[in-house]
mmCIF file of N, CA and C in Angstrom:
data_model
loop_
_atom_site.group_PDB
_atom_site.id
_atom_site.type_symbol
_atom_site.label_atom_id
_atom_site.label_comp_id
_atom_site.label_asym_id
_atom_site.label_seq_id
_atom_site.Cartn_x
_atom_site.Cartn_y
_atom_site.Cartn_z
ATOM 1 N N UNK A 7 34.515 35.638 -30.162
ATOM 2 C CA UNK A 7 32.712 34.868 -30.408
ATOM 3 C C UNK A 7 31.675 35.640 -29.515
ATOM 4 N N UNK A 8 30.650 36.405 -29.552
ATOM 5 C CA UNK A 8 29.532 36.747 -28.755
ATOM 6 C C UNK A 8 28.874 36.101 -28.475
ATOM 7 N N UNK A 9 29.143 35.905 -26.425
ATOM 8 C CA UNK A 9 27.790 35.415 -25.596
ATOM 9 C C UNK A 9 27.161 35.108 -26.260
ATOM 10 N N UNK A 10 26.376 34.390 -26.625
ATOM 11 C CA UNK A 10 24.844 34.409 -26.663
ATOM 12 C C UNK A 10 23.041 35.334 -25.700
ATOM 13 N N UNK A 11 24.034 34.842 -24.490
ATOM 14 C CA UNK A 11 22.780 35.645 -22.910
ATOM 15 C C UNK A 11 23.103 36.886 -23.280
ATOM 16 N N UNK A 12 24.429 37.795 -23.682
ATOM 17 C CA UNK A 12 24.732 39.158 -24.135
ATOM 18 C C UNK A 12 24.042 39.311 -24.442
ATOM 19 N N UNK A 13 23.845 38.699 -25.956
ATOM 20 C CA UNK A 13 23.203 38.885 -27.472
ATOM 21 C C UNK A 13 22.112 39.273 -26.907
ATOM 22 N N UNK A 14 20.859 37.675 -26.683
ATOM 23 C CA UNK A 14 19.495 38.211 -26.021
ATOM 24 C C UNK A 14 19.076 38.863 -25.183
ATOM 25 N N UNK A 15 19.940 39.197 -24.064
ATOM 26 C CA UNK A 15 19.545 40.344 -23.122
ATOM 27 C C UNK A 15 19.613 41.987 -24.256
ATOM 28 N N UNK A 16 20.586 41.869 -25.308
ATOM 29 C CA UNK A 16 20.445 43.362 -25.714
ATOM 30 C C UNK A 16 19.045 43.352 -26.828
ATOM 31 N N UNK A 17 18.826 42.088 -26.663
ATOM 32 C CA UNK A 17 17.507 42.128 -28.152
ATOM 33 C C UNK A 17 15.797 42.597 -27.412
ATOM 34 N N UNK A 18 16.423 42.053 -26.191
ATOM 35 C CA UNK A 18 15.200 42.430 -24.733
ATOM 36 C C UNK A 18 14.979 43.128 -24.271
ATOM 37 N N UNK A 19 16.511 43.862 -24.371
ATOM 38 C CA UNK A 19 16.272 45.506 -24.015
ATOM 39 C C UNK A 19 15.662 45.913 -25.052
ATOM 40 N N UNK A 20 16.346 45.635 -26.309
ATOM 41 C CA UNK A 20 15.663 46.851 -26.906
ATOM 42 C C UNK A 20 14.184 46.685 -27.577
ATOM 43 N N UNK A 21 13.950 45.174 -27.424
ATOM 44 C CA UNK A 21 11.710 44.953 -27.519
ATOM 45 C C UNK A 21 11.548 45.556 -26.331
ATOM 46 N N UNK A 22 11.995 45.823 -24.954
ATOM 47 C CA UNK A 22 11.837 46.140 -24.061
ATOM 48 C C UNK A 22 10.812 47.476 -24.537
ATOM 49 N N UNK A 23 12.240 47.985 -24.336
ATOM 50 C CA UNK A 23 12.471 50.420 -24.256
ATOM 51 C C UNK A 23 11.620 50.183 -26.182
ATOM 52 N N UNK A 24 12.230 49.861 -26.706
ATOM 53 C CA UNK A 24 11.855 50.403 -28.563
ATOM 54 C C UNK A 24 10.156 49.505 -28.967
ATOM 55 N N UNK A 25 10.189 48.590 -28.534
ATOM 56 C CA UNK A 25 9.129 47.232 -29.157
ATOM 57 C C UNK A 25 9.443 47.414 -30.775
ATOM 58 N N UNK A 26 10.141 48.581 -31.611
ATOM 59 C CA UNK A 26 9.854 47.693 -32.929
ATOM 60 C C UNK A 26 11.314 48.998 -33.347
ATOM 61 N N UNK A 27 11.447 48.216 -34.694
ATOM 62 C CA UNK A 27 12.492 49.226 -35.068
ATOM 63 C C UNK A 27 12.376 50.841 -35.327
ATOM 64 N N UNK A 28 10.645 50.597 -35.553
ATOM 65 C CA UNK A 28 10.206 51.849 -36.550
ATOM 66 C C UNK A 28 10.204 52.747 -35.126
ATOM 67 N N UNK A 29 9.680 52.241 -33.967
ATOM 68 C CA UNK A 29 9.548 52.879 -32.465
ATOM 69 C C UNK A 29 10.849 54.217 -32.023
ATOM 70 N N UNK A 30 12.234 53.383 -32.616
ATOM 71 C CA UNK A 30 13.153 53.850 -32.360
ATOM 72 C C UNK A 30 13.975 55.320 -32.179
ATOM 73 N N UNK A 31 13.644 56.097 -31.016
ATOM 74 C CA UNK A 31 14.305 57.522 -31.203
ATOM 75 C C UNK A 31 15.427 58.317 -30.852
ATOM 76 N N UNK A 32 15.690 59.189 -30.380
ATOM 77 C CA UNK A 32 16.414 59.432 -29.737
ATOM 78 C C UNK A 32 16.644 59.490 -28.539
ATOM 79 N N UNK A 33 15.201 59.374 -27.615
ATOM 80 C CA UNK A 33 14.775 59.430 -26.546
ATOM 81 C C UNK A 33 15.020 57.825 -26.125
ATOM 82 N N UNK A 34 14.388 56.847 -26.601
ATOM 83 C CA UNK A 34 14.974 55.427 -25.671
ATOM 84 C C UNK A 34 16.424 54.774 -26.410
ATOM 85 N N UNK A 35 16.875 55.273 -27.718
ATOM 86 C CA UNK A 35 17.974 54.840 -27.943
ATOM 87 C C UNK A 35 19.011 55.481 -26.312
ATOM 88 N N UNK A 36 19.000 56.334 -26.335
ATOM 89 C CA UNK A 36 20.096 56.883 -24.899
ATOM 90 C C UNK A 36 19.248 55.864 -23.459
ATOM 91 N N UNK A 37 17.849 55.288 -23.176
ATOM 92 C CA UNK A 37 17.420 54.682 -22.422
ATOM 93 C C UNK A 37 18.133 52.913 -22.370
ATOM 94 N N UNK A 38 17.933 52.950 -24.236
ATOM 95 C CA UNK A 38 18.139 51.505 -24.814
ATOM 96 C C UNK A 38 19.660 51.165 -23.647
ATOM 97 N N UNK A 39 20.564 52.416 -23.646
ATOM 98 C CA UNK A 39 22.078 52.647 -23.773
ATOM 99 C C UNK A 39 21.947 51.912 -22.217
ATOM 100 N N UNK A 40 21.142 53.608 -21.259
ATOM 101 C CA UNK A 40 21.162 52.935 -19.782
ATOM 102 C C UNK A 40 21.468 51.566 -19.572
ATOM 103 N N UNK A 41 19.895 50.874 -20.108
ATOM 104 C CA UNK A 41 19.795 49.509 -19.591
ATOM 105 C C UNK A 41 20.797 48.717 -19.432
ATOM 106 N N UNK A 42 21.039 48.627 -20.937
ATOM 107 C CA UNK A 42 22.576 47.815 -21.392
ATOM 108 C C UNK A 42 23.423 48.476 -20.022
ATOM 109 N N UNK A 43 23.633 49.386 -20.058
ATOM 110 C CA UNK A 43 25.316 50.112 -19.558
ATOM 111 C C UNK A 43 24.636 48.929 -18.066
ATOM 112 N N UNK A 44 23.510 49.168 -17.141
ATOM 113 C CA UNK A 44 23.019 48.596 -15.684
ATOM 114 C C UNK A 44 23.312 47.674 -15.752
ATOM 115 N N UNK A 45 23.207 46.951 -16.545
ATOM 116 C CA UNK A 45 23.170 45.138 -16.956
ATOM 117 C C UNK A 45 25.050 44.765 -17.319
ATOM 118 N N UNK A 46 25.785 45.920 -17.060
ATOM 119 C CA UNK A 46 26.850 45.575 -17.210
ATOM 120 C C UNK A 46 27.017 45.225 -19.056
ATOM 121 N N UNK A 47 26.625 45.107 -19.390
ATOM 122 C CA UNK A 47 27.147 45.066 -20.777
ATOM 123 C C UNK A 47 27.807 46.522 -21.352
ATOM 124 N N UNK A 48 28.603 46.072 -22.088
ATOM 125 C CA UNK A 48 29.938 47.198 -22.880
ATOM 126 C C UNK A 48 28.489 47.552 -23.918
ATOM 127 N N UNK A 49 28.697 49.465 -23.455
ATOM 128 C CA UNK A 49 27.326 49.875 -24.457
ATOM 129 C C UNK A 49 28.052 49.885 -25.803
ATOM 130 N N UNK A 50 29.909 49.768 -26.066
ATOM 131 C CA UNK A 50 29.808 50.083 -27.773
ATOM 132 C C UNK A 50 29.737 48.537 -28.290
ATOM 133 N N UNK A 51 28.825 47.059 -27.335
ATOM 134 C CA UNK A 51 28.278 45.921 -28.081
ATOM 135 C C UNK A 51 27.765 46.738 -28.514
ATOM 136 N N UNK A 52 26.170 47.656 -27.740
ATOM 137 C CA UNK A 52 25.435 47.811 -28.159
ATOM 138 C C UNK A 52 25.013 48.381 -29.110
ATOM 139 N N UNK A 53 25.657 49.266 -29.618
ATOM 140 C CA UNK A 53 26.161 49.997 -30.802
ATOM 141 C C UNK A 53 26.554 49.692 -31.476
ATOM 142 N N UNK A 54 27.463 48.439 -31.649
ATOM 143 C CA UNK A 54 27.739 47.784 -32.985
ATOM 144 C C UNK A 54 26.360 46.740 -33.325
ATOM 145 N N UNK A 55 25.857 46.208 -32.054
ATOM 146 C CA UNK A 55 24.825 45.596 -32.867
ATOM 147 C C UNK A 55 23.427 46.410 -33.341
ATOM 148 N N UNK A 56 23.114 47.565 -32.433
ATOM 149 C CA UNK A 56 22.197 48.629 -33.329
ATOM 150 C C UNK A 56 22.628 49.228 -34.907
ATOM 151 N N UNK A 57 24.262 49.061 -35.019
ATOM 152 C CA UNK A 57 24.802 49.464 -36.294
ATOM 153 C C UNK A 57 24.651 48.337 -37.264
ATOM 154 N N UNK A 58 24.922 47.039 -36.781
ATOM 155 C CA UNK A 58 24.350 46.203 -37.918
ATOM 156 C C UNK A 58 22.973 45.919 -38.738
ATOM 157 N N UNK A 59 21.620 46.191 -37.429
ATOM 158 C CA UNK A 59 20.420 46.841 -38.079
ATOM 159 C C UNK A 59 20.389 48.683 -38.277
ATOM 160 N N UNK A 60 21.192 49.328 -38.896
ATOM 161 C CA UNK A 60 20.807 50.151 -39.589
ATOM 162 C C UNK A 60 20.124 50.758 -40.196
ATOM 163 N N UNK A 61 20.203 49.603 -41.477
ATOM 164 C CA UNK A 61 18.847 49.942 -41.904
ATOM 165 C C UNK A 61 17.329 49.275 -42.195
ATOM 166 N N UNK A 62 17.320 49.471 -40.830
ATOM 167 C CA UNK A 62 16.222 48.721 -39.546
ATOM 168 C C UNK A 62 15.559 49.714 -38.784
ATOM 169 N N UNK A 63 16.607 50.940 -38.724
ATOM 170 C CA UNK A 63 16.194 52.585 -37.678
ATOM 171 C C UNK A 63 16.186 53.311 -39.083
ATOM 172 N N UNK A 64 15.109 54.422 -38.313
ATOM 173 C CA UNK A 64 14.570 55.305 -39.223
ATOM 174 C C UNK A 64 16.012 55.814 -38.323
ATOM 175 N N UNK A 65 16.166 56.664 -39.300
ATOM 176 C CA UNK A 65 17.088 57.886 -39.453
ATOM 177 C C UNK A 65 18.244 57.656 -38.289
ATOM 178 N N UNK A 66 18.958 56.425 -38.744
ATOM 179 C CA UNK A 66 19.688 56.458 -38.292
ATOM 180 C C UNK A 66 21.276 56.933 -38.099
ATOM 181 N N UNK A 67 20.850 57.962 -39.119
ATOM 182 C CA UNK A 67 22.154 58.709 -38.753
ATOM 183 C C UNK A 67 22.149 59.819 -38.078
ATOM 184 N N UNK A 68 20.912 60.412 -37.428
ATOM 185 C CA UNK A 68 20.836 61.154 -36.021
ATOM 186 C C UNK A 68 21.060 60.026 -34.918
ATOM 187 N N UNK A 69 20.768 58.819 -35.191
ATOM 188 C CA UNK A 69 20.311 58.201 -34.180
ATOM 189 C C UNK A 69 22.111 58.136 -33.399
ATOM 190 N N UNK A 70 22.845 57.275 -34.479
ATOM 191 C CA UNK A 70 24.778 57.019 -34.500
ATOM 192 C C UNK A 70 24.870 58.130 -33.765
ATOM 193 N N UNK A 71 24.798 59.050 -33.463
ATOM 194 C CA UNK A 71 25.778 60.733 -33.597
ATOM 195 C C UNK A 71 24.965 60.914 -31.818
ATOM 196 N N UNK A 72 23.848 60.646 -31.164
ATOM 197 C CA UNK A 72 23.004 60.639 -30.078
ATOM 198 C C UNK A 72 23.714 59.483 -29.395
ATOM 199 N N UNK A 73 24.080 58.360 -29.764
ATOM 200 C CA UNK A 73 23.848 56.906 -29.348
ATOM 201 C C UNK A 73 25.734 57.183 -28.751
ATOM 202 N N UNK A 74 26.500 57.742 -29.771
ATOM 203 C CA UNK A 74 28.018 57.894 -29.497
ATOM 204 C C UNK A 74 28.332 59.104 -28.677
ATOM 205 N N UNK A 75 27.621 60.047 -28.780
ATOM 206 C CA UNK A 75 27.267 61.139 -27.449
ATOM 207 C C UNK A 75 27.495 60.605 -26.358
ATOM 208 N N UNK A 76 25.887 59.973 -26.519
ATOM 209 C CA UNK A 76 25.806 59.057 -24.931
ATOM 210 C C UNK A 76 27.006 58.215 -24.143
ATOM 211 N N UNK A 77 27.529 57.337 -25.624
ATOM 212 C CA UNK A 77 28.512 56.677 -24.693
ATOM 213 C C UNK A 77 30.150 57.124 -24.754
ATOM 214 N N UNK A 78 30.064 58.596 -25.312
ATOM 215 C CA UNK A 78 31.512 59.426 -24.733
ATOM 216 C C UNK A 78 31.367 59.884 -23.154
ATOM 217 N N UNK A 79 29.550 59.929 -23.138
ATOM 218 C CA UNK A 79 29.529 60.727 -21.481
ATOM 219 C C UNK A 79 29.446 59.595 -20.475
ATOM 220 N N UNK A 80 29.101 58.254 -20.733
ATOM 221 C CA UNK A 80 29.309 57.207 -19.861
ATOM 222 C C UNK A 80 30.277 56.240 -19.798
ATOM 223 N N UNK A 81 30.964 56.981 -20.639
ATOM 224 C CA UNK A 81 32.176 55.269 -19.985
ATOM 225 C C UNK A 81 33.117 55.972 -20.040
ATOM 226 N N UNK A 82 34.055 55.405 -19.762
ATOM 227 C CA UNK A 82 35.827 55.645 -19.685
ATOM 228 C C UNK A 82 36.516 56.760 -20.766
ATOM 229 N N UNK A 83 36.004 56.363 -21.832
ATOM 230 C CA UNK A 83 37.091 56.653 -22.592
ATOM 231 C C UNK A 83 36.069 56.883 -24.155
ATOM 232 N N UNK A 84 35.286 55.978 -23.742
ATOM 233 C CA UNK A 84 34.573 56.248 -25.334
ATOM 234 C C UNK A 84 34.508 55.086 -26.195
ATOM 235 N N UNK A 85 35.653 54.798 -26.159
ATOM 236 C CA UNK A 85 36.397 53.943 -27.281
ATOM 237 C C UNK A 85 36.027 52.219 -26.752
ATOM 238 N N UNK A 86 36.025 51.803 -27.737
ATOM 239 C CA UNK A 86 35.285 49.870 -27.080
ATOM 240 C C UNK A 86 36.281 49.505 -26.609
ATOM 241 N N UNK A 87 36.043 48.448 -25.922
ATOM 242 C CA UNK A 87 36.561 47.661 -25.139
ATOM 243 C C UNK A 87 37.244 46.551 -25.574
ATOM 244 N N UNK A 88 38.534 46.311 -25.249
ATOM 245 C CA UNK A 88 38.673 44.952 -26.303
ATOM 246 C C UNK A 88 38.252 43.320 -25.918
ATOM 247 N N UNK A 89 37.937 43.058 -26.682
ATOM 248 C CA UNK A 89 37.816 41.090 -26.121
ATOM 249 C C UNK A 89 38.259 40.736 -26.756
ATOM 250 N N UNK A 90 39.610 40.411 -26.908
ATOM 251 C CA UNK A 90 40.513 40.082 -27.208
ATOM 252 C C UNK A 90 41.581 39.272 -26.347
ATOM 253 N N UNK A 91 42.040 38.539 -25.762
ATOM 254 C CA UNK A 91 42.999 38.153 -25.069
ATOM 255 C C UNK A 91 44.501 38.520 -25.707
ATOM 256 N N UNK A 92 45.388 39.272 -25.094
ATOM 257 C CA UNK A 92 46.706 39.025 -25.546
ATOM 258 C C UNK A 92 47.540 37.964 -24.992
#
């Protein structure tokens, strides 16, 4: 289950940086991920959130590549963190 306060922070970050789906580009997608990461929000969670809205994002195929490259460069493994208890 996703913590609703984290979801709200992700949405707020997106709106503060991109303003709208149509304004999302390669530069501000990286800034969005950096802002979330700086707030200790898992970039993979943000990537998943973006992917849920990919139909609303112009040029999603290019944006997803840029976002994944950013995640690979700025996280230890570039792989998702487990949110499950073992």
